[in-house]
Coordinates of C-alpha atoms and ligand atoms in Angstrom, one line a residue:
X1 CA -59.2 -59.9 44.3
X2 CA -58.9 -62.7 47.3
X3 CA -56.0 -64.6 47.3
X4 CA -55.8 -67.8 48.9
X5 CA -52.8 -70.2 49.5
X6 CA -53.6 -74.0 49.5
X7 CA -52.6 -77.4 49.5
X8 CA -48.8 -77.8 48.6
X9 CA -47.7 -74.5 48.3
X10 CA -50.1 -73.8 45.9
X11 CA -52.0 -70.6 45.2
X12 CA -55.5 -69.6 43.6
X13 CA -57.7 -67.0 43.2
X14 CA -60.8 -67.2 45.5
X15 CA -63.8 -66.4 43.6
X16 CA -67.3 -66.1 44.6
X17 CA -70.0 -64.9 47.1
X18 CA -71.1 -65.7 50.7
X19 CA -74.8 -67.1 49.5
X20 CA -73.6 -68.8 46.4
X21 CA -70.4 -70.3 48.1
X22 CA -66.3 -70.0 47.5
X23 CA -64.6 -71.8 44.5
X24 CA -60.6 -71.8 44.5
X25 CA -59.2 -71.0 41.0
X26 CA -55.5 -72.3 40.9
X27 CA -53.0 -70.1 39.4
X28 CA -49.6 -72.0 40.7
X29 CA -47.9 -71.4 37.3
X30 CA -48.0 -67.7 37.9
X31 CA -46.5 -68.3 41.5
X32 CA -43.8 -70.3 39.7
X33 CA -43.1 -67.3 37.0
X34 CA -43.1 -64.6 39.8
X35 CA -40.8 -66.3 42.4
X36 CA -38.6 -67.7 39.2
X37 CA -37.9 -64.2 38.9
X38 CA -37.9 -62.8 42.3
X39 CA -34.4 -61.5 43.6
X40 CA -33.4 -63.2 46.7
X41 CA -31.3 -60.4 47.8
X42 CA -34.6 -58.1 48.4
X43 CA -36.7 -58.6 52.0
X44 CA -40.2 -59.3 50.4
X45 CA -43.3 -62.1 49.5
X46 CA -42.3 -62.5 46.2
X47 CA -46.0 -62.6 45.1
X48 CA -47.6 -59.6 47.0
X49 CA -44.3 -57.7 45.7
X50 CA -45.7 -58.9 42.2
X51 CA -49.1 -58.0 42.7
X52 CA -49.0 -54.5 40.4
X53 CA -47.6 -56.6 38.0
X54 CA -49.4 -59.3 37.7
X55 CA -53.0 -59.0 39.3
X56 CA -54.5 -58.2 35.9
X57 CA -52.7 -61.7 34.9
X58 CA -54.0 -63.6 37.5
X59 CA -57.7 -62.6 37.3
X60 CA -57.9 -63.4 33.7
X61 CA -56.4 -67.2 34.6
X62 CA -58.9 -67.4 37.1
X63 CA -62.0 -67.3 35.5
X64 CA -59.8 -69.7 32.5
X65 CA -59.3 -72.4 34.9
X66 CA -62.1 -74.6 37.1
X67 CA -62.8 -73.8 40.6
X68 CA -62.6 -76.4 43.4
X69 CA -65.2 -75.9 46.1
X70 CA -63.3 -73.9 49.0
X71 CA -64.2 -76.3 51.7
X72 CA -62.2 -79.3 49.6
X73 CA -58.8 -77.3 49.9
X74 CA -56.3 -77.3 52.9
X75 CA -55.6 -73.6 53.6
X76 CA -52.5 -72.4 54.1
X77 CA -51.4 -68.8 55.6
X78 CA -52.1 -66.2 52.6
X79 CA -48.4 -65.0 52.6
X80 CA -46.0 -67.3 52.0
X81 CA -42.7 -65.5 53.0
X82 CA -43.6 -62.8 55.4
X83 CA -40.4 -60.2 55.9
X84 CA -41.7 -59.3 59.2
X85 CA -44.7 -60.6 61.5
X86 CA -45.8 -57.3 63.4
X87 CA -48.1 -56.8 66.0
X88 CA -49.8 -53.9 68.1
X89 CA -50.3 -54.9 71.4
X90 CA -52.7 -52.6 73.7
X91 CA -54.1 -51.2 70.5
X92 CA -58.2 -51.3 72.0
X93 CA -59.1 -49.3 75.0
X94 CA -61.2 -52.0 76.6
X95 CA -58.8 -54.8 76.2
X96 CA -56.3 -52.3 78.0
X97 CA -59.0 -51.8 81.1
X98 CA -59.1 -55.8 81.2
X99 CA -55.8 -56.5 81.6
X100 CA -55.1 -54.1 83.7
X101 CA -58.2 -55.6 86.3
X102 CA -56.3 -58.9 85.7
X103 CA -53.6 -57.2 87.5
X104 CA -55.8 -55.8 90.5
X105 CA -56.8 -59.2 90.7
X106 CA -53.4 -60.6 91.5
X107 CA -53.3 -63.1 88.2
X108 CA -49.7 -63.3 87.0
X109 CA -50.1 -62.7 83.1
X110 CA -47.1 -60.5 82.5
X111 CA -46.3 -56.8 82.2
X112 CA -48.4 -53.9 82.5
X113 CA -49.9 -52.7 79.7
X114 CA -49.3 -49.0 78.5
X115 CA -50.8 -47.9 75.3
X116 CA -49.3 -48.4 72.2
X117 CA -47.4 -45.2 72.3
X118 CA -45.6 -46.4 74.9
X119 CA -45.2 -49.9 74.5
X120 CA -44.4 -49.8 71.2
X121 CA -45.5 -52.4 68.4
X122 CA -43.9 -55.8 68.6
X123 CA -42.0 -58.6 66.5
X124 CA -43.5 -62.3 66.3
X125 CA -41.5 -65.1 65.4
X126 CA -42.1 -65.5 61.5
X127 CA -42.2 -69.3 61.8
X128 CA -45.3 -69.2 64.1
X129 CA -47.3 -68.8 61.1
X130 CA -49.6 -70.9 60.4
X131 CA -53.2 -71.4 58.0
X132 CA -56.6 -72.3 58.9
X133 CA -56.1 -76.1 57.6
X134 CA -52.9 -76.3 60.2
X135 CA -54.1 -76.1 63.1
X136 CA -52.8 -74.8 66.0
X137 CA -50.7 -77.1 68.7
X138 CA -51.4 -75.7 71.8
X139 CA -48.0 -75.7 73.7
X140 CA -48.4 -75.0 77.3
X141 CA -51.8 -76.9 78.4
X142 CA -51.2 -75.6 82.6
X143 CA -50.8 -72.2 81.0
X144 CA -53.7 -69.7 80.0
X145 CA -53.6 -70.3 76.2
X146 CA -55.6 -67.2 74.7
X147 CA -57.1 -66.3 71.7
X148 CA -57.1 -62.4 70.3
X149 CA -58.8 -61.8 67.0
X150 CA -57.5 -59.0 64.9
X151 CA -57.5 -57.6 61.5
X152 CA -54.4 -57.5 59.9
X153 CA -52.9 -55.7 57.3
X154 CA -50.8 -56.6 54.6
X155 CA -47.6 -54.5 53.0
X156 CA -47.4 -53.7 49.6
X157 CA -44.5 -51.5 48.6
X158 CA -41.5 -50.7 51.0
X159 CA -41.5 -47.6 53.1
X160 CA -40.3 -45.6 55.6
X161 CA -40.9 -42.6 57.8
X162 CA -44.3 -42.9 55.9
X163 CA -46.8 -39.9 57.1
X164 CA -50.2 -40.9 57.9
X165 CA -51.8 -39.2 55.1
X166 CA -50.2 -41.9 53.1
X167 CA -50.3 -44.7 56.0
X168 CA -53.0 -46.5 53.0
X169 CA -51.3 -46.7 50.4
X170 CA -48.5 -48.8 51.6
X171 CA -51.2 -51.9 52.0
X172 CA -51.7 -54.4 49.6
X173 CA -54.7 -56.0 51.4
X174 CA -56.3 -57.3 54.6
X175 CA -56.9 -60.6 56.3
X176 CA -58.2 -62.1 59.5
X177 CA -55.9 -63.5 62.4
X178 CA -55.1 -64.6 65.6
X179 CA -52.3 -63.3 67.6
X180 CA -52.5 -66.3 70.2
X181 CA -50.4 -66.3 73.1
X182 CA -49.4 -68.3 76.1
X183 CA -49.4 -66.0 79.2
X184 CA -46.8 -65.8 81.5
X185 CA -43.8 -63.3 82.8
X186 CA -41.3 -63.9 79.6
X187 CA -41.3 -61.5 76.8
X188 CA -44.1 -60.9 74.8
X189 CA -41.9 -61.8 71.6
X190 CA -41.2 -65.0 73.5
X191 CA -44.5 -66.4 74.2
X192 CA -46.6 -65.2 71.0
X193 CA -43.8 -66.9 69.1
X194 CA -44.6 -70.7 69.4
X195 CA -45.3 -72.7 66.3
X196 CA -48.6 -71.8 64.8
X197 CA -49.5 -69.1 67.0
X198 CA -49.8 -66.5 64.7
X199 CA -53.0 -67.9 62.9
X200 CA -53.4 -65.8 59.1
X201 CA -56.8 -67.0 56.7
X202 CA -58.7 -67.5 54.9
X203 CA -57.9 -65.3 52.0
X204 CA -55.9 -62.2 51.3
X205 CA -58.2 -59.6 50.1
X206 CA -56.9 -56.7 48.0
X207 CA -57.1 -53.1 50.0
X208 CA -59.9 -52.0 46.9
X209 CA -62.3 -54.3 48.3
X210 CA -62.2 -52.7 52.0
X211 CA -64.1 -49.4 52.0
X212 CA -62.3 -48.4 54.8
X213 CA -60.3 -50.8 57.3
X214 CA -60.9 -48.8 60.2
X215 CA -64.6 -49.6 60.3
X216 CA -64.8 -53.2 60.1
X217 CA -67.1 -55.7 62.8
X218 CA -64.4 -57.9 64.3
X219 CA -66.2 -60.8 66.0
X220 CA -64.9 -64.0 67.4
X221 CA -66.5 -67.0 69.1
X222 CA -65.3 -70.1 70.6
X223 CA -67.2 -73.4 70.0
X224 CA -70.1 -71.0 69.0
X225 CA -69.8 -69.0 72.0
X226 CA -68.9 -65.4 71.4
X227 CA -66.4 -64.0 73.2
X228 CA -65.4 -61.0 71.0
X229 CA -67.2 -58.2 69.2
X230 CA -65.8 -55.0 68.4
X231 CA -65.4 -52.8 65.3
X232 CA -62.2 -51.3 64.4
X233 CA -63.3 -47.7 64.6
X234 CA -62.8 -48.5 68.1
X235 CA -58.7 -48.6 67.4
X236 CA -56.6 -46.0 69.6
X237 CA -53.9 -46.2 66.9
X238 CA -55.9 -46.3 63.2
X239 CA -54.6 -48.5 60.8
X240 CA -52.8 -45.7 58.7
X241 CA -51.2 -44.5 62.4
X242 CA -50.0 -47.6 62.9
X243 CA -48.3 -48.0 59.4
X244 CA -47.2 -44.2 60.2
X245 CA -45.4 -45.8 63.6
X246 CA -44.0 -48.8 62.6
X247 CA -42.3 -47.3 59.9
X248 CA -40.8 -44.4 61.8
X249 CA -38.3 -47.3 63.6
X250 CA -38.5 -49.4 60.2
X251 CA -38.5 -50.2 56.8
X252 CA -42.0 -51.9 56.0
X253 CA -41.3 -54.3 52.9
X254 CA -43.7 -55.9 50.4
X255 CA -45.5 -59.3 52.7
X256 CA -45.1 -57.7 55.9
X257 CA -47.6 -58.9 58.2
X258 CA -49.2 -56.1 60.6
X259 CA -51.2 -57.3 63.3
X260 CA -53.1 -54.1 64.4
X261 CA -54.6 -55.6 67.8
X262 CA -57.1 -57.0 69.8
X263 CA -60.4 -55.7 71.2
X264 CA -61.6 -57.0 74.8
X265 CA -62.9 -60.4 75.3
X266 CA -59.6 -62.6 75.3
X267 CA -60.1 -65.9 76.7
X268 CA -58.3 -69.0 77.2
X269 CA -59.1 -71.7 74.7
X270 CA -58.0 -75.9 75.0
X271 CA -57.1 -78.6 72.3
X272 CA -60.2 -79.9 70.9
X273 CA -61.8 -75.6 70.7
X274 CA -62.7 -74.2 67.1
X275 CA -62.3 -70.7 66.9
X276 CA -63.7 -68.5 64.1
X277 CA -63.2 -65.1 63.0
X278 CA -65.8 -63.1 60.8
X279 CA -65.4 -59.3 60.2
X280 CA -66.2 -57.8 56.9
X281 CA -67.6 -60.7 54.4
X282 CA -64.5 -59.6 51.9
X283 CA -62.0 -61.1 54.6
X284 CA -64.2 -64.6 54.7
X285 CA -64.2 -66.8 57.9
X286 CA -61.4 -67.9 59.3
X287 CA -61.8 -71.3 61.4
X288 CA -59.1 -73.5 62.8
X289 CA -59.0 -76.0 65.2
X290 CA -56.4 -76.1 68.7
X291 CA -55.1 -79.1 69.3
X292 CA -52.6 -80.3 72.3
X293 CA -48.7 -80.1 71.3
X294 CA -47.1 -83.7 71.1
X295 CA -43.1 -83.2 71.5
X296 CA -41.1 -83.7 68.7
X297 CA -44.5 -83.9 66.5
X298 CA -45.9 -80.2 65.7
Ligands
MN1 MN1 -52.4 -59.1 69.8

């Protein structure tokens, strides 16, 4: 099942196929029902924790109700109400090898970067989450301003100290995203957490319709231009390892957001650049458009 938010706050089923096209089936009243009942005292998406429950529910509404053609809606980030917005940072061997030859170079982009078992896995801002339809308002215009594709995995249940021989079951789905980030010498929290630079879309897919998440393409171009191309057997830490990892310091709960990092090929992108994502034709395409930051504004 691919589950999209749109609109105001509104959420539908996507249904369809890449040659025939994407219809979005609204099923809002179920939202309504699920987050009526959801208890505020629990760290969780109130629909992804519902989605045991209720995806039988939601399926059948979705093929009751008409579809609007995909391209008509305003997307919005899949997850509504993230607990956590995690990220792997030095998760690709050749992205590691480039930033490192930034630093022979003498360009001032920040820290070193280890691999993830030493640097750890990082915290974004949740409020820097933004959908396709949204935009992102690109903050620093001096500064290099850089994309980095990535698949990212969605929580379903909460866990903790979870082996990696059960790392899988703990996700509810997958979607595409873009970790962007202004470069500079602050902490990485700091400068991946501006407004719209964590980029989630176009659809939340459910884990059953990825044969397996750590061979997917992962491709990104700029304007047409392909700066990106990887697969994600290529990870150092495998999706289940980095579940495995991130939940040895912490609880994962049910809409956590796990960026699992970015492959070589980062690149800085200015307001006016479209950038698209494709991997797997489950997780869709996932287009948005930078745009320059106007104070007080967005
Ligand atoms: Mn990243």
């Amino acid at each position: 099942m691919k589950l999209c938010r749109f609109n105001n706050d509104r959420l539908g089923v996507v249904l369809g196929t890449p040659a025939a096209g994407y219809t979005v089936h609204d099923i809002t009243k179920l939202q309504d029902e699920i987050r009526a009942k959801a208890p505020y005292a629990t760290y969780a998406d109130a629909v992804i924790a519902a989605l045991p429950e209720y995806r039988g529910r939601m399926e059948k509404m979705a093929t009751e109700v008409a579809g609007t053609p995909i391209a008509s809606v305003k997307l919005l980030s899949p997850v509504a109400r993230p607990p956590k917005n995690i990220a792997a940072p030095t998760n690709y061997a050749a992205h590691i090898a480039e930033m490192q030859l930034r630093r022979d170079q003498g360009m001032n982009i920040g820290k070193h970067s280890p691999k993830i078992k030493e640097a750890g896995i990082f915290l974004k801002s949740n409020t820097s989450i933004v959908g396709p339809s949204e935009g992102i308002a690109i903050r620093f215009p001096e500064r290099r301003n850089e994309h980095e594709a990535e698949l990212v995995a969605i929580i379903g249940k909460k866990g903790t100290d979870i082996p990696i021989e059960k790392g899988l079951d703990y996700i509810a789905g997958y979607c595409l995203g873009l970790d962007m980030t202004t470069r500079g010498p602050e902490d990485r929290s700091f400068r991946k957490s501006i407004d719209g630079y964590s980029v989630l879309g176009p659809w939340f897919v459910t884990a059953d319709e990825i044969k397996d998440p750590n061979n997917l393409p992962l491709k990104l171009d700029v304007n047409g231009e392909v700066r990106q191309n990887t697969n994600t057997s290529d990870l150092i830490y495998n999706v289940q390892k980095l579940i495995e990892f991130a939940s040895s310091f912490y609880t994962l709960y049910p809409g956590d957001v796990y960026y699992t990092g970015t492959p070589e090929g980062v690149a800085p992108v200015v307001p006016g650049d479209w950038i698209r994502v494709v991997s797997d034709p489950a997780l869709g395409e996932l287009k948005i458009q930078c745009r320059a930051h106007v104070a007080g504004l967005s």
